[in-house]
Short mmCIF file of C-alpha atoms in Angstrom, two decimals:
data_model
loop_
_atom_site.label_atom_id
_atom_site.label_comp_id
_atom_site.label_asym_id
_atom_site.label_seq_id
_atom_site.Cartn_x
_atom_site.Cartn_y
_atom_site.Cartn_z
CA MET A 17 -193.16 -31.61 53.17
CA GLY A 18 -192.24 -35.24 52.93
CA ILE A 19 -188.87 -36.93 52.65
CA ILE A 20 -189.19 -37.50 48.92
CA THR A 21 -188.76 -34.59 46.51
CA ALA A 22 -188.46 -34.27 42.75
CA GLU A 23 -184.69 -34.42 43.24
CA THR A 24 -184.70 -37.72 45.15
CA PRO A 25 -182.62 -40.16 43.08
CA ILE A 26 -183.76 -43.47 41.62
CA GLY A 27 -182.64 -46.20 44.02
CA TYR A 28 -183.37 -44.19 47.17
CA ASP A 29 -184.73 -46.39 49.96
CA LEU A 30 -187.81 -45.18 51.83
CA PRO A 31 -187.69 -45.34 55.65
CA PRO A 32 -188.89 -48.84 56.59
CA VAL A 33 -191.91 -49.25 58.86
CA ALA A 34 -192.12 -52.30 61.11
CA ARG A 35 -194.65 -53.83 63.45
CA ARG A 36 -195.24 -57.04 65.38
CA PHE A 37 -198.83 -58.17 65.14
CA ASN A 38 -200.78 -59.98 67.80
CA VAL A 39 -204.13 -61.72 67.64
CA GLY A 40 -205.69 -59.06 69.86
CA MET A 41 -205.39 -56.64 66.93
CA PHE A 42 -207.89 -58.73 64.99
CA GLY A 43 -210.60 -59.02 67.63
CA ALA A 44 -213.49 -58.04 65.32
CA GLY A 45 -215.66 -57.04 68.27
CA GLY A 46 -215.75 -60.56 69.68
CA VAL A 47 -216.88 -62.20 66.41
CA LYS A 48 -215.01 -65.42 65.55
CA THR A 49 -213.21 -65.00 62.23
CA ILE A 50 -210.35 -66.53 60.27
CA HIS A 51 -208.25 -63.77 61.82
CA ASN A 52 -208.76 -64.70 65.46
CA ASP A 53 -210.15 -68.23 65.77
CA GLN A 54 -208.43 -71.54 65.01
CA ALA A 55 -211.62 -73.44 64.15
CA ALA A 56 -212.89 -70.66 61.86
CA ALA A 57 -209.55 -70.63 60.03
CA GLU A 58 -209.40 -74.42 59.66
CA ALA A 59 -212.96 -74.52 58.34
CA GLU A 60 -211.83 -72.34 55.43
CA GLY A 61 -208.78 -74.51 54.73
CA LEU A 62 -206.18 -72.46 56.60
CA ARG A 63 -203.74 -74.04 59.04
CA GLU A 64 -204.11 -71.20 61.53
CA PRO A 65 -205.59 -67.70 61.85
CA ILE A 66 -204.05 -65.07 59.59
CA ALA A 67 -203.58 -61.32 59.94
CA VAL A 68 -206.10 -58.98 58.32
CA ALA A 69 -204.51 -58.15 54.96
CA PRO A 70 -205.39 -54.41 54.90
CA GLN A 71 -203.86 -54.01 58.37
CA VAL A 72 -200.63 -55.50 57.02
CA ALA A 73 -200.80 -53.28 53.93
CA ALA A 74 -201.22 -50.31 56.26
CA LEU A 75 -197.48 -50.58 56.98
CA VAL A 76 -196.88 -49.64 53.35
CA PHE A 77 -199.38 -46.79 53.51
CA ARG A 78 -197.73 -45.44 56.65
CA MET A 79 -194.35 -45.57 54.91
CA MET A 80 -195.82 -43.72 51.92
CA ARG A 81 -197.40 -41.06 54.14
CA LEU A 82 -194.09 -40.56 55.97
CA SER A 83 -192.27 -40.26 52.66
CA PHE A 84 -194.68 -38.10 50.67
CA GLU A 85 -196.95 -36.39 53.25
CA ALA A 86 -199.53 -34.34 51.25
CA GLY A 87 -198.39 -36.00 48.01
CA TRP A 88 -199.73 -39.29 49.36
CA ILE A 89 -202.98 -37.93 50.77
CA VAL A 90 -203.92 -36.37 47.42
CA GLY A 91 -202.67 -38.22 44.38
CA GLY A 92 -201.25 -41.29 46.10
CA LYS A 93 -201.67 -44.53 44.18
CA SER A 94 -201.08 -48.12 45.19
CA ASP A 95 -201.11 -51.48 43.41
CA LEU A 96 -200.47 -54.35 45.82
CA THR A 97 -200.48 -58.15 45.54
CA PHE A 98 -200.97 -60.25 48.67
CA ARG A 99 -198.69 -63.19 47.90
CA ARG A 100 -198.69 -64.99 51.23
CA PRO A 101 -200.80 -64.72 54.40
CA VAL A 102 -199.15 -63.21 57.48
CA GLY A 103 -199.47 -64.98 60.82
CA VAL A 104 -201.30 -63.20 63.61
CA HIS A 105 -198.11 -62.95 65.68
CA ASP A 106 -195.65 -62.21 62.86
CA PHE A 107 -193.16 -59.36 62.79
CA CYS A 108 -193.35 -57.49 59.48
CA VAL A 109 -191.35 -54.75 57.79
CA ALA A 110 -192.55 -52.54 54.94
CA LYS A 111 -189.79 -51.49 52.56
CA GLY A 112 -189.71 -49.32 49.49
CA THR A 113 -187.31 -48.04 46.84
CA VAL A 114 -187.74 -45.22 44.33
CA VAL A 115 -187.75 -46.78 40.85
CA GLU A 116 -189.24 -44.22 38.47
CA LYS A 117 -190.15 -40.54 38.12
CA LEU A 118 -192.94 -39.46 35.78
CA PRO A 119 -194.18 -36.00 34.79
CA GLU A 120 -197.57 -34.98 36.19
CA ALA A 121 -199.86 -32.09 35.33
CA GLY A 122 -198.81 -28.66 36.56
CA GLY A 123 -195.10 -29.40 36.38
CA ARG A 124 -195.29 -31.85 39.26
CA THR A 125 -193.61 -35.26 39.42
CA ARG A 126 -195.03 -38.67 40.27
CA VAL A 127 -192.43 -40.71 42.11
CA VAL A 128 -193.00 -44.45 41.81
CA CYS A 129 -191.68 -46.87 44.42
CA GLU A 130 -191.40 -50.62 44.50
CA VAL A 131 -192.74 -51.71 47.86
CA SER A 132 -192.96 -54.90 49.86
CA VAL A 133 -193.87 -56.26 53.25
CA GLU A 134 -191.56 -58.98 54.52
CA THR A 135 -192.01 -61.21 57.53
CA GLU A 136 -189.25 -62.03 59.98
CA LYS A 137 -188.84 -65.35 58.13
CA GLY A 138 -187.95 -63.42 54.97
CA VAL A 139 -191.26 -64.16 53.25
CA GLN A 140 -192.46 -61.41 50.92
CA ALA A 141 -196.09 -61.30 51.96
CA ILE A 142 -196.99 -58.21 49.93
CA VAL A 143 -195.33 -56.84 46.80
CA GLY A 144 -196.28 -54.02 44.48
CA LYS A 145 -195.82 -50.41 43.51
CA CYS A 146 -196.98 -47.20 45.16
CA SER A 147 -196.53 -43.62 44.08
CA GLY A 148 -196.93 -40.13 45.39
CA VAL A 149 -196.79 -36.66 43.85
CA VAL A 150 -194.12 -34.05 44.60
CA GLY A 151 -193.09 -30.63 43.38
CA MET B 24 -220.82 -78.08 61.50
CA ALA B 25 -217.76 -76.76 59.68
CA LYS B 26 -215.31 -78.39 57.36
CA SER B 27 -212.85 -80.76 56.44
CA SER B 28 -210.25 -78.83 54.51
CA GLN B 29 -211.11 -81.11 51.57
CA THR B 30 -214.37 -79.24 51.22
CA ARG B 31 -215.24 -75.63 50.49
CA ILE B 32 -217.67 -74.01 52.89
CA ALA B 33 -221.21 -74.07 51.51
CA GLU B 34 -222.91 -71.59 53.83
CA ASP B 35 -222.59 -69.50 56.95
CA GLU B 36 -224.97 -67.73 59.31
CA TYR B 37 -225.93 -65.29 56.54
CA GLY B 38 -226.94 -68.02 54.09
CA LEU B 39 -225.35 -69.75 51.14
CA ARG B 40 -221.94 -68.58 50.01
CA ALA B 41 -221.93 -67.03 46.55
CA THR B 42 -220.48 -69.39 43.96
CA TYR B 43 -218.33 -68.55 40.96
CA ASP B 44 -221.34 -69.02 38.68
CA ASP B 45 -223.46 -66.64 40.77
CA ILE B 46 -221.06 -63.75 40.16
CA GLU B 47 -221.58 -62.10 36.77
CA ILE B 48 -219.16 -59.68 35.13
CA GLY B 49 -220.77 -56.25 34.97
CA HIS B 50 -223.10 -56.89 37.91
CA GLU B 51 -223.49 -53.66 39.85
CA LEU B 52 -222.91 -53.80 43.58
CA GLU B 53 -225.43 -52.24 45.93
CA GLU B 54 -224.80 -48.50 46.11
CA MET B 55 -224.14 -47.26 49.62
CA LYS B 56 -223.85 -44.00 51.52
CA TRP B 57 -220.98 -43.74 53.97
CA VAL B 58 -220.25 -41.03 56.53
CA VAL B 59 -216.92 -41.17 58.35
CA THR B 60 -217.09 -40.20 62.02
CA GLU B 61 -214.45 -38.77 64.33
CA GLU B 62 -214.56 -42.11 66.16
CA ASP B 63 -213.92 -44.00 62.90
CA ILE B 64 -210.81 -41.91 62.24
CA GLU B 65 -209.49 -42.51 65.74
CA LYS B 66 -210.09 -46.26 65.41
CA GLN B 67 -208.36 -46.42 62.02
CA CYS B 68 -205.30 -44.63 63.45
CA GLN B 69 -205.24 -47.04 66.40
CA MET B 70 -205.63 -50.16 64.21
CA ASP B 71 -202.80 -49.12 61.92
CA GLU B 72 -200.63 -47.34 64.50
CA ASP B 73 -200.70 -44.55 61.94
CA PHE B 74 -200.90 -41.22 63.71
CA HIS B 75 -200.30 -37.77 62.25
CA GLU B 76 -201.47 -34.37 63.42
CA TRP B 77 -203.58 -34.16 60.25
CA TYR B 78 -205.49 -37.27 61.38
CA VAL B 79 -206.04 -35.93 64.89
CA LEU B 80 -205.97 -32.12 64.99
CA ASP B 81 -205.90 -30.05 61.81
CA SER B 82 -204.65 -30.32 58.25
CA PRO B 83 -203.84 -28.13 55.22
CA TRP B 84 -207.26 -29.14 53.83
CA GLY B 85 -209.12 -27.45 56.70
CA GLY B 86 -209.74 -29.60 59.74
CA ARG B 87 -209.08 -33.20 60.61
CA ILE B 88 -208.80 -35.79 57.82
CA ALA B 89 -208.85 -39.59 57.86
CA PRO B 90 -205.93 -41.86 56.96
CA PRO B 91 -206.64 -42.62 53.28
CA GLN B 92 -206.71 -46.37 53.93
CA ILE B 93 -209.99 -45.88 55.78
CA GLN B 94 -211.50 -46.34 52.32
CA TYR B 95 -210.83 -50.11 52.54
CA ARG B 96 -213.97 -51.22 54.30
CA PRO B 97 -216.95 -49.64 52.49
CA PRO B 98 -216.21 -51.38 49.16
CA ARG B 99 -215.82 -54.68 51.04
CA TRP B 100 -219.19 -54.12 52.74
CA GLN B 101 -220.62 -53.28 49.34
CA LEU B 102 -219.38 -56.58 47.90
CA SER B 103 -220.82 -58.49 50.84
CA ARG B 104 -224.21 -56.78 50.52
CA THR B 105 -224.46 -58.24 47.03
CA PHE B 106 -222.50 -61.51 47.24
CA ASN B 107 -221.74 -63.60 50.33
CA VAL B 108 -218.00 -64.02 49.74
CA ARG B 109 -215.53 -64.86 52.53
CA GLY B 110 -212.40 -65.84 50.60
CA LEU B 111 -209.04 -64.10 50.78
CA PHE B 112 -207.82 -60.74 49.54
CA TYR B 113 -205.40 -61.09 46.61
CA LYS B 114 -204.92 -57.73 44.87
CA TRP B 115 -205.67 -54.14 45.82
CA THR B 116 -205.31 -50.97 43.82
CA LEU B 117 -206.30 -47.62 45.26
CA GLU B 118 -206.10 -43.98 44.36
CA ASN B 119 -206.36 -41.23 46.96
CA VAL B 120 -208.05 -38.44 45.05
CA LYS B 121 -209.42 -36.19 47.80
CA PRO B 122 -208.95 -36.18 51.57
CA ILE B 123 -211.73 -37.87 53.56
CA LYS B 124 -213.14 -35.66 56.33
CA PRO B 125 -215.45 -36.48 59.22
CA GLY B 126 -219.09 -35.77 58.42
CA ASP B 127 -218.67 -35.94 54.64
CA GLU B 128 -221.24 -38.20 53.00
CA ILE B 129 -219.58 -40.40 50.41
CA THR B 130 -221.56 -42.35 47.85
CA VAL B 131 -219.88 -45.63 46.93
CA ARG B 132 -220.72 -47.26 43.60
CA GLY B 133 -219.17 -50.43 42.28
CA LYS B 134 -219.43 -53.36 39.92
CA ILE B 135 -217.87 -56.71 39.12
CA LEU B 136 -215.13 -56.16 36.55
CA ASN B 137 -213.87 -59.65 35.84
CA LYS B 138 -213.59 -63.22 37.03
CA TRP B 139 -211.23 -66.04 36.17
CA ILE B 140 -209.89 -69.41 37.25
CA ARG B 141 -206.19 -69.99 37.81
CA LYS B 142 -204.47 -72.95 39.40
CA GLU B 143 -207.88 -74.39 40.27
CA ARG B 144 -208.91 -71.35 42.26
CA GLU B 145 -211.66 -68.88 41.48
CA PHE B 146 -210.96 -65.14 41.39
CA ILE B 147 -213.27 -62.15 41.12
CA GLU B 148 -212.33 -58.52 40.51
CA PHE B 149 -214.52 -55.55 41.37
CA GLU B 150 -214.16 -51.79 41.42
CA SER B 151 -215.60 -49.15 43.72
CA ILE B 152 -215.58 -45.39 43.35
CA GLY B 153 -216.42 -43.00 46.17
CA THR B 154 -217.81 -39.54 45.39
CA ASP B 155 -218.65 -36.71 47.76
CA ALA B 156 -221.79 -34.57 47.91
CA THR B 157 -220.43 -32.24 45.20
CA GLY B 158 -219.90 -35.18 42.86
CA ASP B 159 -216.11 -35.08 43.13
CA ILE B 160 -214.31 -38.42 43.21
CA VAL B 161 -212.78 -39.07 46.62
CA PHE B 162 -211.25 -42.48 45.97
CA LYS B 163 -211.05 -45.21 43.38
CA THR B 164 -210.20 -48.82 44.12
CA THR B 165 -210.13 -52.25 42.51
CA ARG B 166 -209.96 -55.49 44.45
CA VAL B 167 -209.34 -59.12 43.59
CA HIS B 168 -210.57 -61.82 45.93
CA VAL B 169 -210.08 -65.57 45.69
CA LEU B 170 -213.39 -67.18 46.60
CA ASP B 171 -211.90 -70.05 48.62
CA VAL B 172 -208.57 -71.14 50.04
CA VAL B 173 -209.42 -74.71 48.98
CA LYS B 174 -209.23 -75.66 45.29
CA ARG B 175 -212.40 -75.54 43.23
CA ASP B 176 -212.57 -79.29 42.63
CA ALA B 177 -213.42 -79.75 46.32
CA PRO B 178 -217.16 -80.04 46.95
CA ARG B 179 -219.07 -77.39 48.87
CA ALA B 180 -220.24 -78.64 52.26
CA GLY B 181 -220.64 -77.53 55.84
CA VAL B 182 -221.32 -74.29 57.63
CA GLY B 183 -218.53 -71.75 58.08
CA ILE B 184 -217.89 -69.98 61.37
CA ASP B 185 -216.71 -66.80 59.66
CA SER B 186 -218.49 -64.86 56.91
CA GLY B 187 -217.66 -62.07 54.49
CA ILE B 188 -220.65 -60.23 55.91
CA LYS B 189 -219.67 -58.15 58.91
CA ASN B 190 -221.00 -55.30 61.00
CA GLU B 191 -220.59 -52.22 58.85
CA LYS B 192 -218.31 -50.40 61.27
CA ILE B 193 -214.67 -49.37 61.02
#
């Protein structure tokens, strides 16, 4: 059973999940990409290599799994916007807050959370909503 | 030779990049079969530092399951099989309908849903749906990619080092 239940109040903060990235996490099996190579990034118009977006979003998914357990694995939903790239050495924190509770089939409850991933510079790199099912 | 940042990449080692005009709304992406391996699950857990006994040992669904976000890559491969798009990821919706287990064969079908231009950049939206051998939906996802970092009034020129086409491995 996860942390979140049908009784969890609106405004409850999910446990944050943090990670510092490093370029070695984006090795791509030795292939030069915009995620690990300066020239490849510049060729596409980027100033420097950027983190792989789904690996950054995975901080949110980990937070949702911690919070909802089975209610994330089956019935979890996510709607994310990648607003800013994350640097390959950035420190990031996923945060979430319960904002809504909706009835689901079978008397269950869908708990909707506003989520974000912020960098150490305070940049909101990812924003959106995720939900899991409880009850 | 790559670049200047005043140009958009014209091609890479896999050929010409798909242009905005090449991508038609409603175009179906190449259907693919995907089987998750035990090794794939381990790698996904390592990449995301997301470990749980369900992902490693056993789960309430009978045996090991994969972290749901393992569904990211097959739709991206599917897009690349049809259109050579590097670009950047902009929006991602997903729905975890059924747990993904090692050895399950998942059929992934998708199509281009929409495309638009905003602030001189070109966006495409596609959907992919994964179904298992019994026909049950395992996951649903929609993605929005911007075709280039550089604005669309920049000419296409040069050969990119990177490509949207990658080895189809987790």
